[in-house]
Amino acid sequence: MKNEMQIEFDAKSVNEGFARVAAAAFLTQLDPTLDEIADVKTAVSEAVTNAIIHGYEEREGKVFLSCRLEGDTAVIVVEDKGVGMENIEQAMEPFYTTKPELERSGMGFAFMEAFMDQIAVESEAGVGTKVTMVKKIGQKEEENQNECGDRAH
């Protein structure tokens, strides 16, 4: 099974909740657990917030969200055409921030890495940033089934 969706919305903080719900709603076809939905919502929130606050620095712009399902794996991409990053490694370090005055600064990428199975960041100064996050849905049930199955043998 493969399925895909893309949405584009204004880089306004009021749209962050919409992006969370859109990604979560799209994933429901994989019958995720509440924990899996919460993880994806958190990661999408962080990526979208980064695009709005850091990518466009509160200026007008568009944020692009795409979700692709391949079997039991969700691939979520959040992209902006904002200022981009010079040093991705530095930006991904926990607590590193270019906006120390903001609440929770510097933890966006750490949260994304904690809640998703994989995260990849591509960015070019003056061009924009693309964050690709991957999560396998249904792992918790499979692990439980495997444990039960192993005991039966």
C-alpha positions as a LaTeX table, in Angstrom:
\begin{tabular}{lrrr}
\hline
Residue & $x$ (\AA) & $y$ (\AA) & $z$ (\AA) \\
\hline
Met1 & 0.00 & 0.00 & 0.00 \\
Lys2 & 1.26 & 3.43 & $-0.91$ \\
Asn3 & $-0.60$ & 6.68 & $-0.32$ \\
Glu4 & 0.50 & 10.30 & $-0.37$ \\
Met5 & $-0.77$ & 13.78 & 0.45 \\
Gln6 & 0.65 & 17.29 & 0.28 \\
Ile7 & $-0.57$ & 20.55 & 1.76 \\
Glu8 & 0.79 & 24.07 & 1.66 \\
Phe9 & $-0.10$ & 26.74 & 4.19 \\
Asp10 & 0.96 & 30.21 & 5.30 \\
Ala11 & 3.90 & 30.40 & 7.72 \\
Lys12 & 1.75 & 31.58 & 10.61 \\
Ser13 & 1.89 & 30.03 & 14.07 \\
Val14 & $-1.92$ & 29.54 & 14.07 \\
Asn15 & $-1.43$ & 26.93 & 11.29 \\
Glu16 & 0.88 & 24.74 & 13.37 \\
Gly17 & $-2.11$ & 22.99 & 15.00 \\
Phe18 & $-3.68$ & 22.41 & 11.58 \\
Ala19 & $-0.49$ & 20.75 & 10.33 \\
Arg20 & $-0.38$ & 18.45 & 13.40 \\
Val21 & $-3.98$ & 17.34 & 12.92 \\
Ala22 & $-3.62$ & 16.91 & 9.14 \\
Ala23 & $-0.61$ & 14.61 & 9.53 \\
Ala24 & $-2.27$ & 12.66 & 12.35 \\
Ala25 & $-5.53$ & 12.28 & 10.39 \\
Phe26 & $-3.65$ & 10.97 & 7.36 \\
Leu27 & $-1.90$ & 8.35 & 9.50 \\
Thr28 & $-5.15$ & 6.93 & 10.89 \\
Gln29 & $-5.39$ & 4.52 & 7.93 \\
Leu30 & $-2.43$ & 2.63 & 9.46 \\
Asp31 & $-4.38$ & 2.22 & 12.72 \\
Pro32 & $-1.68$ & 3.80 & 14.92 \\
Thr33 & $-1.70$ & 3.74 & 18.71 \\
Leu34 & $-2.47$ & 6.94 & 20.61 \\
Asp35 & 1.22 & 7.11 & 21.55 \\
Glu36 & 2.27 & 6.90 & 17.89 \\
Ile37 & $-0.18$ & 9.68 & 16.97 \\
Ala38 & 1.12 & 11.84 & 19.83 \\
Asp39 & 4.74 & 11.24 & 18.73 \\
Val40 & 4.00 & 12.27 & 15.14 \\
Lys41 & 2.00 & 15.33 & 16.24 \\
Thr42 & 4.87 & 16.49 & 18.45 \\
Ala43 & 7.48 & 16.00 & 15.73 \\
Val44 & 5.34 & 17.78 & 13.11 \\
Ser45 & 4.73 & 20.65 & 15.55 \\
Glu46 & 8.44 & 21.10 & 16.13 \\
Ala47 & 9.31 & 20.98 & 12.42 \\
Val48 & 6.53 & 23.42 & 11.44 \\
Thr49 & 7.39 & 25.78 & 14.30 \\
Asn50 & 11.05 & 25.76 & 13.19 \\
Ala51 & 10.00 & 26.61 & 9.63 \\
Ile52 & 7.86 & 29.53 & 10.80 \\
Ile53 & 10.14 & 30.96 & 13.49 \\
His54 & 13.58 & 30.22 & 12.06 \\
Gly55 & 12.96 & 29.65 & 8.36 \\
Tyr56 & 10.90 & 32.76 & 7.75 \\
Glu57 & 11.75 & 34.60 & 10.96 \\
Glu58 & 8.08 & 35.60 & 11.30 \\
Arg59 & 7.96 & 37.00 & 7.74 \\
Glu60 & 5.42 & 35.81 & 5.18 \\
Gly61 & 6.05 & 32.56 & 3.41 \\
Lys62 & 4.68 & 29.09 & 2.79 \\
Val63 & 5.27 & 25.85 & 4.69 \\
Phe64 & 4.94 & 22.59 & 2.77 \\
Leu65 & 3.85 & 19.40 & 4.53 \\
Ser66 & 3.80 & 16.06 & 2.78 \\
Cys67 & 3.04 & 12.63 & 4.14 \\
Arg68 & 3.73 & 9.38 & 2.35 \\
Leu69 & 2.72 & 5.97 & 3.59 \\
Glu70 & 4.64 & 2.96 & 2.34 \\
Gly71 & 3.38 & $-0.22$ & 3.95 \\
Asp72 & 3.56 & 0.43 & 7.71 \\
Thr73 & 6.03 & 3.31 & 7.40 \\
Ala74 & 5.15 & 7.00 & 7.44 \\
Val75 & 7.49 & 9.51 & 5.78 \\
Ile76 & 6.69 & 13.09 & 6.76 \\
Val77 & 8.41 & 16.05 & 5.12 \\
Val78 & 8.21 & 19.65 & 6.33 \\
Glu79 & 9.81 & 22.16 & 4.00 \\
Asp80 & 10.23 & 25.92 & 3.86 \\
Lys81 & 11.76 & 28.31 & 1.35 \\
Gly82 & 13.17 & 30.51 & 4.09 \\
Val83 & 16.63 & 31.63 & 5.18 \\
Gly84 & 18.09 & 28.12 & 5.47 \\
Met85 & 20.92 & 27.08 & 7.77 \\
Glu86 & 24.66 & 27.43 & 7.36 \\
Asn87 & 25.53 & 24.67 & 9.82 \\
Ile88 & 22.99 & 21.84 & 10.16 \\
Glu89 & 25.05 & 19.84 & 12.69 \\
Gln90 & 25.28 & 22.85 & 15.00 \\
Ala91 & 21.57 & 23.60 & 14.59 \\
Met92 & 20.67 & 20.03 & 15.54 \\
Glu93 & 22.63 & 20.07 & 18.81 \\
Pro94 & 20.33 & 20.09 & 21.86 \\
Phe95 & 19.91 & 23.56 & 23.36 \\
Tyr96 & 21.57 & 25.30 & 20.40 \\
Thr97 & 19.34 & 28.18 & 19.35 \\
Thr98 & 19.44 & 31.39 & 17.39 \\
Lys99 & 16.43 & 32.64 & 19.37 \\
Pro100 & 17.32 & 32.29 & 23.08 \\
Glu101 & 14.46 & 34.62 & 24.08 \\
Leu102 & 11.83 & 32.07 & 23.02 \\
Glu103 & 10.40 & 29.41 & 25.33 \\
Arg104 & 11.74 & 25.84 & 24.80 \\
Ser105 & 14.42 & 27.12 & 22.44 \\
Gly106 & 16.95 & 24.70 & 21.09 \\
Met107 & 15.03 & 21.46 & 21.61 \\
Gly108 & 13.09 & 21.15 & 18.34 \\
Phe109 & 15.43 & 18.72 & 16.58 \\
Ala110 & 16.01 & 16.76 & 19.80 \\
Phe111 & 12.24 & 16.25 & 20.15 \\
Met112 & 11.94 & 15.22 & 16.49 \\
Glu113 & 14.75 & 12.68 & 16.93 \\
Ala114 & 13.20 & 11.34 & 20.15 \\
Phe115 & 9.71 & 10.84 & 18.71 \\
Met116 & 10.55 & 9.58 & 15.21 \\
Asp117 & 12.62 & 6.59 & 14.04 \\
Gln118 & 14.74 & 8.64 & 11.61 \\
Ile119 & 15.23 & 12.31 & 10.83 \\
Ala120 & 17.18 & 13.90 & 8.01 \\
Val121 & 17.73 & 17.62 & 7.52 \\
Glu122 & 18.73 & 19.30 & 4.28 \\
Ser123 & 19.28 & 23.03 & 4.21 \\
Glu124 & 20.94 & 25.68 & 2.13 \\
Ala125 & 21.47 & 29.27 & 3.26 \\
Gly126 & 19.07 & 31.57 & 1.41 \\
Val127 & 17.20 & 28.65 & $-0.19$ \\
Gly128 & 15.34 & 26.90 & 2.63 \\
Thr129 & 15.19 & 23.80 & 4.79 \\
Lys130 & 13.69 & 20.36 & 4.33 \\
Val131 & 13.13 & 18.06 & 7.31 \\
Thr132 & 12.30 & 14.43 & 6.51 \\
Met133 & 11.01 & 12.29 & 9.38 \\
Val134 & 10.31 & 8.55 & 9.24 \\
Lys135 & 8.28 & 6.46 & 11.66 \\
Lys136 & 7.21 & 2.83 & 11.49 \\
Ile137 & 3.63 & 2.51 & 12.71 \\
Gly138 & 2.45 & $-0.56$ & 14.62 \\
Gln139 & 5.86 & $-1.51$ & 16.10 \\
Lys140 & 4.53 & $-1.84$ & 19.64 \\
Glu141 & 1.91 & $-4.46$ & 18.71 \\
Glu142 & 4.46 & $-6.40$ & 16.61 \\
Glu143 & 6.95 & $-6.49$ & 19.48 \\
Asn144 & 4.27 & $-7.82$ & 21.85 \\
Gln145 & 3.16 & $-10.46$ & 19.34 \\
Asn146 & 6.74 & $-11.56$ & 18.76 \\
Glu147 & 7.30 & $-11.95$ & 22.48 \\
Cys148 & 4.17 & $-14.11$ & 22.83 \\
Gly149 & 5.06 & $-16.08$ & 19.71 \\
Asp150 & 8.58 & $-16.74$ & 20.96 \\
Arg151 & 7.29 & $-18.14$ & 24.26 \\
Ala152 & 4.99 & $-20.57$ & 22.47 \\
His153 & 7.88 & $-22.35$ & 20.69 \\
\hline
\end{tabular}
